Amino acid sequence: MVEVKIKPLADRVLIQPDPAETKTESGIIIPDTAKEKPQKGKVIAIGNGKKNEPMILKKGDRVLYGKYSGTELKWEGEEYLVMRESDVIAII
């Protein structure tokens, strides 16, 4: 697992999105301009939660999130998303 020195605050989580698909199932290569943003990824770090609301997600969970959720962040050459735990749709 990636060790990142970013600690989200309160009910926020740091997610590393899965890479975008580069090829369709039938073998057609998708150009960079047509690639869709992934909507799933891995939880890298979590905040402490809010008062009386503990965090449900754990480090290492695979999750689904909304297409426009979170704030994009580049750190040491890697791309991450920081979002509220409530923006996560499901654990997979």
PDB file of N, CA and C in Angstrom:
ATOM      1  N   MET A   1       0.845  -1.183   0.000  1.00  0.00           N
ATOM      2  CA  MET A   1       0.000   0.000   0.000  1.00  0.00           C
ATOM      3  C   MET A   1       0.887   1.241   0.000  1.00  0.00           C
ATOM      4  N   VAL A   2       0.439   2.273  -0.665  1.00  0.00           N
ATOM      5  CA  VAL A   2       1.167   3.524  -0.770  1.00  0.00           C
ATOM      6  C   VAL A   2       1.165   4.231   0.584  1.00  0.00           C
ATOM      7  N   GLU A   3       2.344   4.721   1.007  1.00  0.00           N
ATOM      8  CA  GLU A   3       2.430   5.465   2.266  1.00  0.00           C
ATOM      9  C   GLU A   3       2.522   6.950   1.928  1.00  0.00           C
ATOM     10  N   VAL A   4       1.498   7.703   2.261  1.00  0.00           N
ATOM     11  CA  VAL A   4       1.430   9.128   1.949  1.00  0.00           C
ATOM     12  C   VAL A   4       1.410   9.905   3.258  1.00  0.00           C
ATOM     13  N   LYS A   5       2.129  11.007   3.292  1.00  0.00           N
ATOM     14  CA  LYS A   5       2.179  11.810   4.508  1.00  0.00           C
ATOM     15  C   LYS A   5       1.151  12.927   4.482  1.00  0.00           C
ATOM     16  N   ILE A   6      -0.047  12.611   4.006  1.00  0.00           N
ATOM     17  CA  ILE A   6      -1.162  13.557   4.015  1.00  0.00           C
ATOM     18  C   ILE A   6      -2.189  12.996   4.981  1.00  0.00           C
ATOM     19  N   LYS A   7      -2.613  13.794   5.944  1.00  0.00           N
ATOM     20  CA  LYS A   7      -3.608  13.361   6.925  1.00  0.00           C
ATOM     21  C   LYS A   7      -4.866  14.206   6.736  1.00  0.00           C
ATOM     22  N   PRO A   8      -5.937  13.622   6.179  1.00  0.00           N
ATOM     23  CA  PRO A   8      -7.186  14.368   6.028  1.00  0.00           C
ATOM     24  C   PRO A   8      -7.756  14.768   7.396  1.00  0.00           C
ATOM     25  N   LEU A   9      -8.475  15.866   7.432  1.00  0.00           N
ATOM     26  CA  LEU A   9      -9.076  16.344   8.671  1.00  0.00           C
ATOM     27  C   LEU A   9     -10.554  15.981   8.731  1.00  0.00           C
ATOM     28  N   ALA A  10     -11.068  15.902   9.944  1.00  0.00           N
ATOM     29  CA  ALA A  10     -12.494  15.654  10.222  1.00  0.00           C
ATOM     30  C   ALA A  10     -13.005  14.432   9.472  1.00  0.00           C
ATOM     31  N   ASP A  11     -14.064  14.601   8.659  1.00  0.00           N
ATOM     32  CA  ASP A  11     -14.698  13.459   7.984  1.00  0.00           C
ATOM     33  C   ASP A  11     -14.228  13.307   6.538  1.00  0.00           C
ATOM     34  N   ARG A  12     -13.019  13.758   6.244  1.00  0.00           N
ATOM     35  CA  ARG A  12     -12.514  13.660   4.872  1.00  0.00           C
ATOM     36  C   ARG A  12     -11.648  12.412   4.697  1.00  0.00           C
ATOM     37  N   VAL A  13     -11.602  11.942   3.453  1.00  0.00           N
ATOM     38  CA  VAL A  13     -10.788  10.781   3.108  1.00  0.00           C
ATOM     39  C   VAL A  13      -9.910  11.115   1.907  1.00  0.00           C
ATOM     40  N   LEU A  14      -8.755  10.477   1.830  1.00  0.00           N
ATOM     41  CA  LEU A  14      -7.840  10.616   0.701  1.00  0.00           C
ATOM     42  C   LEU A  14      -7.955   9.335  -0.117  1.00  0.00           C
ATOM     43  N   ILE A  15      -8.295   9.480  -1.399  1.00  0.00           N
ATOM     44  CA  ILE A  15      -8.518   8.336  -2.272  1.00  0.00           C
ATOM     45  C   ILE A  15      -7.576   8.402  -3.456  1.00  0.00           C
ATOM     46  N   GLN A  16      -6.989   7.245  -3.794  1.00  0.00           N
ATOM     47  CA  GLN A  16      -6.198   7.136  -5.011  1.00  0.00           C
ATOM     48  C   GLN A  16      -7.097   6.510  -6.076  1.00  0.00           C
ATOM     49  N   PRO A  17      -7.496   7.297  -7.087  1.00  0.00           N
ATOM     50  CA  PRO A  17      -8.398   6.765  -8.111  1.00  0.00           C
ATOM     51  C   PRO A  17      -7.716   5.662  -8.924  1.00  0.00           C
ATOM     52  N   ASP A  18      -8.520   4.710  -9.396  1.00  0.00           N
ATOM     53  CA  ASP A  18      -8.014   3.690 -10.309  1.00  0.00           C
ATOM     54  C   ASP A  18      -7.629   4.361 -11.618  1.00  0.00           C
ATOM     55  N   PRO A  19      -6.670   3.793 -12.353  1.00  0.00           N
ATOM     56  CA  PRO A  19      -6.313   4.387 -13.655  1.00  0.00           C
ATOM     57  C   PRO A  19      -7.482   4.303 -14.633  1.00  0.00           C
ATOM     58  N   ALA A  20      -7.559   5.273 -15.539  1.00  0.00           N
ATOM     59  CA  ALA A  20      -8.621   5.294 -16.548  1.00  0.00           C
ATOM     60  C   ALA A  20      -8.411   4.145 -17.537  1.00  0.00           C
ATOM     61  N   GLU A  21      -9.506   3.625 -18.046  1.00  0.00           N
ATOM     62  CA  GLU A  21      -9.446   2.540 -19.033  1.00  0.00           C
ATOM     63  C   GLU A  21      -8.738   3.038 -20.290  1.00  0.00           C
ATOM     64  N   THR A  22      -7.824   2.236 -20.838  1.00  0.00           N
ATOM     65  CA  THR A  22      -7.106   2.617 -22.052  1.00  0.00           C
ATOM     66  C   THR A  22      -7.573   1.831 -23.270  1.00  0.00           C
ATOM     67  N   LYS A  23      -8.313   0.739 -23.017  1.00  0.00           N
ATOM     68  CA  LYS A  23      -8.765  -0.123 -24.106  1.00  0.00           C
ATOM     69  C   LYS A  23     -10.145  -0.683 -23.762  1.00  0.00           C
ATOM     70  N   THR A  24     -11.012  -0.777 -24.755  1.00  0.00           N
ATOM     71  CA  THR A  24     -12.335  -1.372 -24.539  1.00  0.00           C
ATOM     72  C   THR A  24     -12.200  -2.897 -24.499  1.00  0.00           C
ATOM     73  N   GLU A  25     -13.278  -3.567 -24.106  1.00  0.00           N
ATOM     74  CA  GLU A  25     -13.266  -5.031 -24.048  1.00  0.00           C
ATOM     75  C   GLU A  25     -13.025  -5.651 -25.419  1.00  0.00           C
ATOM     76  N   SER A  26     -13.455  -4.965 -26.478  1.00  0.00           N
ATOM     77  CA  SER A  26     -13.265  -5.494 -27.830  1.00  0.00           C
ATOM     78  C   SER A  26     -11.890  -5.159 -28.401  1.00  0.00           C
ATOM     79  N   GLY A  27     -11.071  -4.402 -27.644  1.00  0.00           N
ATOM     80  CA  GLY A  27      -9.702  -4.126 -28.073  1.00  0.00           C
ATOM     81  C   GLY A  27      -9.473  -2.762 -28.692  1.00  0.00           C
ATOM     82  N   ILE A  28     -10.490  -1.920 -28.727  1.00  0.00           N
ATOM     83  CA  ILE A  28     -10.323  -0.576 -29.303  1.00  0.00           C
ATOM     84  C   ILE A  28      -9.586   0.297 -28.293  1.00  0.00           C
ATOM     85  N   ILE A  29      -8.548   0.976 -28.750  1.00  0.00           N
ATOM     86  CA  ILE A  29      -7.765   1.848 -27.869  1.00  0.00           C
ATOM     87  C   ILE A  29      -8.489   3.182 -27.727  1.00  0.00           C
ATOM     88  N   ILE A  30      -8.644   3.628 -26.481  1.00  0.00           N
ATOM     89  CA  ILE A  30      -9.353   4.872 -26.186  1.00  0.00           C
ATOM     90  C   ILE A  30      -8.340   6.016 -26.147  1.00  0.00           C
ATOM     91  N   PRO A  31      -8.529   7.081 -26.952  1.00  0.00           N
ATOM     92  CA  PRO A  31      -7.593   8.206 -26.905  1.00  0.00           C
ATOM     93  C   PRO A  31      -7.740   8.984 -25.592  1.00  0.00           C
ATOM     94  N   ASP A  32      -6.684   9.705 -25.205  1.00  0.00           N
ATOM     95  CA  ASP A  32      -6.680  10.465 -23.948  1.00  0.00           C
ATOM     96  C   ASP A  32      -7.854  11.417 -23.835  1.00  0.00           C
ATOM     97  N   THR A  33      -8.267  12.024 -24.933  1.00  0.00           N
ATOM     98  CA  THR A  33      -9.356  13.005 -24.888  1.00  0.00           C
ATOM     99  C   THR A  33     -10.713  12.369 -24.617  1.00  0.00           C
ATOM    100  N   ALA A  34     -10.851  11.074 -24.843  1.00  0.00           N
ATOM    101  CA  ALA A  34     -12.144  10.409 -24.671  1.00  0.00           C
ATOM    102  C   ALA A  34     -12.219   9.576 -23.388  1.00  0.00           C
ATOM    103  N   LYS A  35     -11.130   9.517 -22.639  1.00  0.00           N
ATOM    104  CA  LYS A  35     -11.133   8.699 -21.420  1.00  0.00           C
ATOM    105  C   LYS A  35     -12.047   9.314 -20.373  1.00  0.00           C
ATOM    106  N   GLU A  36     -12.808   8.457 -19.695  1.00  0.00           N
ATOM    107  CA  GLU A  36     -13.687   8.906 -18.614  1.00  0.00           C
ATOM    108  C   GLU A  36     -12.940   8.865 -17.300  1.00  0.00           C
ATOM    109  N   LYS A  37     -13.271   9.801 -16.420  1.00  0.00           N
ATOM    110  CA  LYS A  37     -12.684   9.784 -15.086  1.00  0.00           C
ATOM    111  C   LYS A  37     -13.144   8.526 -14.359  1.00  0.00           C
ATOM    112  N   PRO A  38     -12.229   7.834 -13.697  1.00  0.00           N
ATOM    113  CA  PRO A  38     -12.659   6.656 -12.938  1.00  0.00           C
ATOM    114  C   PRO A  38     -13.550   7.069 -11.775  1.00  0.00           C
ATOM    115  N   GLN A  39     -14.451   6.180 -11.368  1.00  0.00           N
ATOM    116  CA  GLN A  39     -15.351   6.457 -10.259  1.00  0.00           C
ATOM    117  C   GLN A  39     -15.137   5.468  -9.131  1.00  0.00           C
ATOM    118  N   LYS A  40     -13.965   4.848  -9.131  1.00  0.00           N
ATOM    119  CA  LYS A  40     -13.634   3.951  -8.034  1.00  0.00           C
ATOM    120  C   LYS A  40     -12.156   4.090  -7.722  1.00  0.00           C
ATOM    121  N   GLY A  41     -11.809   3.735  -6.493  1.00  0.00           N
ATOM    122  CA  GLY A  41     -10.424   3.857  -6.078  1.00  0.00           C
ATOM    123  C   GLY A  41     -10.209   3.238  -4.714  1.00  0.00           C
ATOM    124  N   LYS A  42      -9.029   3.511  -4.156  1.00  0.00           N
ATOM    125  CA  LYS A  42      -8.637   2.929  -2.879  1.00  0.00           C
ATOM    126  C   LYS A  42      -8.449   4.035  -1.848  1.00  0.00           C
ATOM    127  N   VAL A  43      -8.967   3.813  -0.636  1.00  0.00           N
ATOM    128  CA  VAL A  43      -8.797   4.770   0.451  1.00  0.00           C
ATOM    129  C   VAL A  43      -7.359   4.667   0.946  1.00  0.00           C
ATOM    130  N   ILE A  44      -6.645   5.783   0.913  1.00  0.00           N
ATOM    131  CA  ILE A  44      -5.245   5.823   1.321  1.00  0.00           C
ATOM    132  C   ILE A  44      -5.106   6.328   2.751  1.00  0.00           C
ATOM    133  N   ALA A  45      -5.937   7.302   3.129  1.00  0.00           N
ATOM    134  CA  ALA A  45      -5.885   7.863   4.487  1.00  0.00           C
ATOM    135  C   ALA A  45      -7.264   8.397   4.855  1.00  0.00           C
ATOM    136  N   ILE A  46      -7.553   8.411   6.154  1.00  0.00           N
ATOM    137  CA  ILE A  46      -8.842   8.926   6.634  1.00  0.00           C
ATOM    138  C   ILE A  46      -8.616   9.911   7.770  1.00  0.00           C
ATOM    139  N   GLY A  47      -9.595  10.821   7.940  1.00  0.00           N
ATOM    140  CA  GLY A  47      -9.561  11.754   9.062  1.00  0.00           C
ATOM    141  C   GLY A  47     -10.065  11.074  10.330  1.00  0.00           C
ATOM    142  N   ASN A  48     -10.159  11.840  11.395  1.00  0.00           N
ATOM    143  CA  ASN A  48     -10.609  11.309  12.690  1.00  0.00           C
ATOM    144  C   ASN A  48     -12.121  11.264  12.829  1.00  0.00           C
ATOM    145  N   GLY A  49     -12.857  11.818  11.883  1.00  0.00           N
ATOM    146  CA  GLY A  49     -14.311  11.859  11.976  1.00  0.00           C
ATOM    147  C   GLY A  49     -14.762  13.103  12.716  1.00  0.00           C
ATOM    148  N   LYS A  50     -16.066  13.293  12.778  1.00  0.00           N
ATOM    149  CA  LYS A  50     -16.646  14.422  13.503  1.00  0.00           C
ATOM    150  C   LYS A  50     -17.049  13.959  14.895  1.00  0.00           C
ATOM    151  N   LYS A  51     -17.328  14.905  15.749  1.00  0.00           N
ATOM    152  CA  LYS A  51     -17.789  14.581  17.094  1.00  0.00           C
ATOM    153  C   LYS A  51     -19.090  13.785  16.986  1.00  0.00           C
ATOM    154  N   ASN A  52     -19.174  12.660  17.655  1.00  0.00           N
ATOM    155  CA  ASN A  52     -20.334  11.761  17.653  1.00  0.00           C
ATOM    156  C   ASN A  52     -20.604  11.091  16.308  1.00  0.00           C
ATOM    157  N   GLU A  53     -19.672  11.185  15.346  1.00  0.00           N
ATOM    158  CA  GLU A  53     -19.813  10.515  14.052  1.00  0.00           C
ATOM    159  C   GLU A  53     -18.489   9.856  13.685  1.00  0.00           C
ATOM    160  N   PRO A  54     -18.267   8.619  14.143  1.00  0.00           N
ATOM    161  CA  PRO A  54     -17.011   7.944  13.807  1.00  0.00           C
ATOM    162  C   PRO A  54     -16.943   7.608  12.312  1.00  0.00           C
ATOM    163  N   MET A  55     -15.737   7.449  11.813  1.00  0.00           N
ATOM    164  CA  MET A  55     -15.542   7.114  10.404  1.00  0.00           C
ATOM    165  C   MET A  55     -15.902   5.649  10.156  1.00  0.00           C
ATOM    166  N   ILE A  56     -16.601   5.402   9.052  1.00  0.00           N
ATOM    167  CA  ILE A  56     -16.976   4.046   8.650  1.00  0.00           C
ATOM    168  C   ILE A  56     -15.881   3.439   7.768  1.00  0.00           C
ATOM    169  N   LEU A  57     -15.315   4.276   6.884  1.00  0.00           N
ATOM    170  CA  LEU A  57     -14.286   3.795   5.970  1.00  0.00           C
ATOM    171  C   LEU A  57     -12.984   3.510   6.709  1.00  0.00           C
ATOM    172  N   LYS A  58     -12.222   2.576   6.155  1.00  0.00           N
ATOM    173  CA  LYS A  58     -10.919   2.236   6.711  1.00  0.00           C
ATOM    174  C   LYS A  58      -9.875   2.348   5.609  1.00  0.00           C
ATOM    175  N   LYS A  59      -8.645   2.558   6.010  1.00  0.00           N
ATOM    176  CA  LYS A  59      -7.533   2.597   5.075  1.00  0.00           C
ATOM    177  C   LYS A  59      -7.488   1.270   4.321  1.00  0.00           C
ATOM    178  N   GLY A  60      -7.383   1.334   2.997  1.00  0.00           N
ATOM    179  CA  GLY A  60      -7.323   0.133   2.174  1.00  0.00           C
ATOM    180  C   GLY A  60      -8.652  -0.262   1.550  1.00  0.00           C
ATOM    181  N   ASP A  61      -9.773   0.329   1.999  1.00  0.00           N
ATOM    182  CA  ASP A  61     -11.085   0.014   1.417  1.00  0.00           C
ATOM    183  C   ASP A  61     -11.114   0.419  -0.056  1.00  0.00           C
ATOM    184  N   ARG A  62     -11.772  -0.389  -0.886  1.00  0.00           N
ATOM    185  CA  ARG A  62     -12.032  -0.037  -2.285  1.00  0.00           C
ATOM    186  C   ARG A  62     -13.422   0.578  -2.321  1.00  0.00           C
ATOM    187  N   VAL A  63     -13.557   1.740  -2.933  1.00  0.00           N
ATOM    188  CA  VAL A  63     -14.819   2.474  -2.875  1.00  0.00           C
ATOM    189  C   VAL A  63     -15.270   2.978  -4.245  1.00  0.00           C
ATOM    190  N   LEU A  64     -16.574   3.263  -4.336  1.00  0.00           N
ATOM    191  CA  LEU A  64     -17.173   3.946  -5.476  1.00  0.00           C
ATOM    192  C   LEU A  64     -17.560   5.343  -5.023  1.00  0.00           C
ATOM    193  N   TYR A  65     -17.387   6.326  -5.890  1.00  0.00           N
ATOM    194  CA  TYR A  65     -17.756   7.703  -5.550  1.00  0.00           C
ATOM    195  C   TYR A  65     -18.332   8.387  -6.774  1.00  0.00           C
ATOM    196  N   GLY A  66     -18.986   9.515  -6.561  1.00  0.00           N
ATOM    197  CA  GLY A  66     -19.615  10.250  -7.656  1.00  0.00           C
ATOM    198  C   GLY A  66     -18.605  10.790  -8.651  1.00  0.00           C
ATOM    199  N   LYS A  67     -19.030  10.958  -9.884  1.00  0.00           N
ATOM    200  CA  LYS A  67     -18.154  11.404 -10.966  1.00  0.00           C
ATOM    201  C   LYS A  67     -17.498  12.757 -10.676  1.00  0.00           C
ATOM    202  N   TYR A  68     -18.219  13.650 -10.034  1.00  0.00           N
ATOM    203  CA  TYR A  68     -17.686  14.993  -9.790  1.00  0.00           C
ATOM    204  C   TYR A  68     -17.370  15.227  -8.319  1.00  0.00           C
ATOM    205  N   SER A  69     -17.207  14.165  -7.551  1.00  0.00           N
ATOM    206  CA  SER A  69     -16.930  14.281  -6.111  1.00  0.00           C
ATOM    207  C   SER A  69     -15.465  14.600  -5.858  1.00  0.00           C
ATOM    208  N   GLY A  70     -15.238  15.300  -4.772  1.00  0.00           N
ATOM    209  CA  GLY A  70     -13.885  15.509  -4.283  1.00  0.00           C
ATOM    210  C   GLY A  70     -13.104  16.600  -4.971  1.00  0.00           C
ATOM    211  N   THR A  71     -11.929  16.851  -4.409  1.00  0.00           N
ATOM    212  CA  THR A  71     -10.995  17.836  -4.919  1.00  0.00           C
ATOM    213  C   THR A  71      -9.756  17.099  -5.389  1.00  0.00           C
ATOM    214  N   GLU A  72      -9.363  17.333  -6.637  1.00  0.00           N
ATOM    215  CA  GLU A  72      -8.189  16.662  -7.184  1.00  0.00           C
ATOM    216  C   GLU A  72      -6.926  17.248  -6.580  1.00  0.00           C
ATOM    217  N   LEU A  73      -5.946  16.376  -6.343  1.00  0.00           N
ATOM    218  CA  LEU A  73      -4.709  16.774  -5.697  1.00  0.00           C
ATOM    219  C   LEU A  73      -3.568  15.974  -6.295  1.00  0.00           C
ATOM    220  N   LYS A  74      -2.483  16.648  -6.676  1.00  0.00           N
ATOM    221  CA  LYS A  74      -1.274  15.960  -7.135  1.00  0.00           C
ATOM    222  C   LYS A  74      -0.243  16.070  -6.019  1.00  0.00           C
ATOM    223  N   TRP A  75       0.346  14.926  -5.639  1.00  0.00           N
ATOM    224  CA  TRP A  75       1.332  14.917  -4.562  1.00  0.00           C
ATOM    225  C   TRP A  75       2.430  13.930  -4.932  1.00  0.00           C
ATOM    226  N   GLU A  76       3.638  14.409  -5.053  1.00  0.00           N
ATOM    227  CA  GLU A  76       4.801  13.596  -5.383  1.00  0.00           C
ATOM    228  C   GLU A  76       4.559  12.739  -6.629  1.00  0.00           C
ATOM    229  N   GLY A  77       3.980  13.347  -7.659  1.00  0.00           N
ATOM    230  CA  GLY A  77       3.771  12.681  -8.935  1.00  0.00           C
ATOM    231  C   GLY A  77       2.549  11.786  -9.018  1.00  0.00           C
ATOM    232  N   GLU A  78       1.816  11.623  -7.939  1.00  0.00           N
ATOM    233  CA  GLU A  78       0.622  10.781  -7.921  1.00  0.00           C
ATOM    234  C   GLU A  78      -0.620  11.661  -7.847  1.00  0.00           C
ATOM    235  N   GLU A  79      -1.731  11.154  -8.388  1.00  0.00           N
ATOM    236  CA  GLU A  79      -2.994  11.889  -8.326  1.00  0.00           C
ATOM    237  C   GLU A  79      -3.889  11.284  -7.258  1.00  0.00           C
ATOM    238  N   TYR A  80      -4.526  12.155  -6.471  1.00  0.00           N
ATOM    239  CA  TYR A  80      -5.414  11.733  -5.396  1.00  0.00           C
ATOM    240  C   TYR A  80      -6.672  12.581  -5.428  1.00  0.00           C
ATOM    241  N   LEU A  81      -7.677  12.140  -4.692  1.00  0.00           N
ATOM    242  CA  LEU A  81      -8.895  12.912  -4.468  1.00  0.00           C
ATOM    243  C   LEU A  81      -9.087  13.044  -2.968  1.00  0.00           C
ATOM    244  N   VAL A  82      -9.471  14.226  -2.518  1.00  0.00           N
ATOM    245  CA  VAL A  82      -9.849  14.435  -1.124  1.00  0.00           C
ATOM    246  C   VAL A  82     -11.337  14.747  -1.140  1.00  0.00           C
ATOM    247  N   MET A  83     -12.106  13.958  -0.381  1.00  0.00           N
ATOM    248  CA  MET A  83     -13.552  14.174  -0.344  1.00  0.00           C
ATOM    249  C   MET A  83     -14.103  13.828   1.021  1.00  0.00           C
ATOM    250  N   ARG A  84     -15.308  14.271   1.271  1.00  0.00           N
ATOM    251  CA  ARG A  84     -15.989  13.914   2.519  1.00  0.00           C
ATOM    252  C   ARG A  84     -16.415  12.452   2.446  1.00  0.00           C
ATOM    253  N   GLU A  85     -16.462  11.816   3.593  1.00  0.00           N
ATOM    254  CA  GLU A  85     -16.882  10.418   3.626  1.00  0.00           C
ATOM    255  C   GLU A  85     -18.286  10.263   3.046  1.00  0.00           C
ATOM    256  N   SER A  86     -19.138  11.258   3.219  1.00  0.00           N
ATOM    257  CA  SER A  86     -20.506  11.184   2.713  1.00  0.00           C
ATOM    258  C   SER A  86     -20.578  11.214   1.179  1.00  0.00           C
ATOM    259  N   ASP A  87     -19.490  11.633   0.493  1.00  0.00           N
ATOM    260  CA  ASP A  87     -19.452  11.615  -0.969  1.00  0.00           C
ATOM    261  C   ASP A  87     -19.163  10.228  -1.528  1.00  0.00           C
ATOM    262  N   VAL A  88     -18.738   9.316  -0.657  1.00  0.00           N
ATOM    263  CA  VAL A  88     -18.473   7.945  -1.089  1.00  0.00           C
ATOM    264  C   VAL A  88     -19.810   7.219  -1.155  1.00  0.00           C
ATOM    265  N   ILE A  89     -20.066   6.563  -2.288  1.00  0.00           N
ATOM    266  CA  ILE A  89     -21.343   5.901  -2.539  1.00  0.00           C
ATOM    267  C   ILE A  89     -21.390   4.508  -1.942  1.00  0.00           C
ATOM    268  N   ALA A  90     -20.279   3.754  -2.088  1.00  0.00           N
ATOM    269  CA  ALA A  90     -20.286   2.353  -1.638  1.00  0.00           C
ATOM    270  C   ALA A  90     -18.868   1.833  -1.424  1.00  0.00           C
ATOM    271  N   ILE A  91     -18.762   0.818  -0.593  1.00  0.00           N
ATOM    272  CA  ILE A  91     -17.525   0.078  -0.416  1.00  0.00           C
ATOM    273  C   ILE A  91     -17.660  -1.177  -1.281  1.00  0.00           C
ATOM    274  N   ILE A  92     -16.633  -1.472  -2.092  1.00  0.00           N
ATOM    275  CA  ILE A  92     -16.710  -2.662  -2.965  1.00  0.00           C
ATOM    276  C   ILE A  92     -15.665  -3.681  -2.566  1.00  0.00           C
TER     277      ILE A  92
END
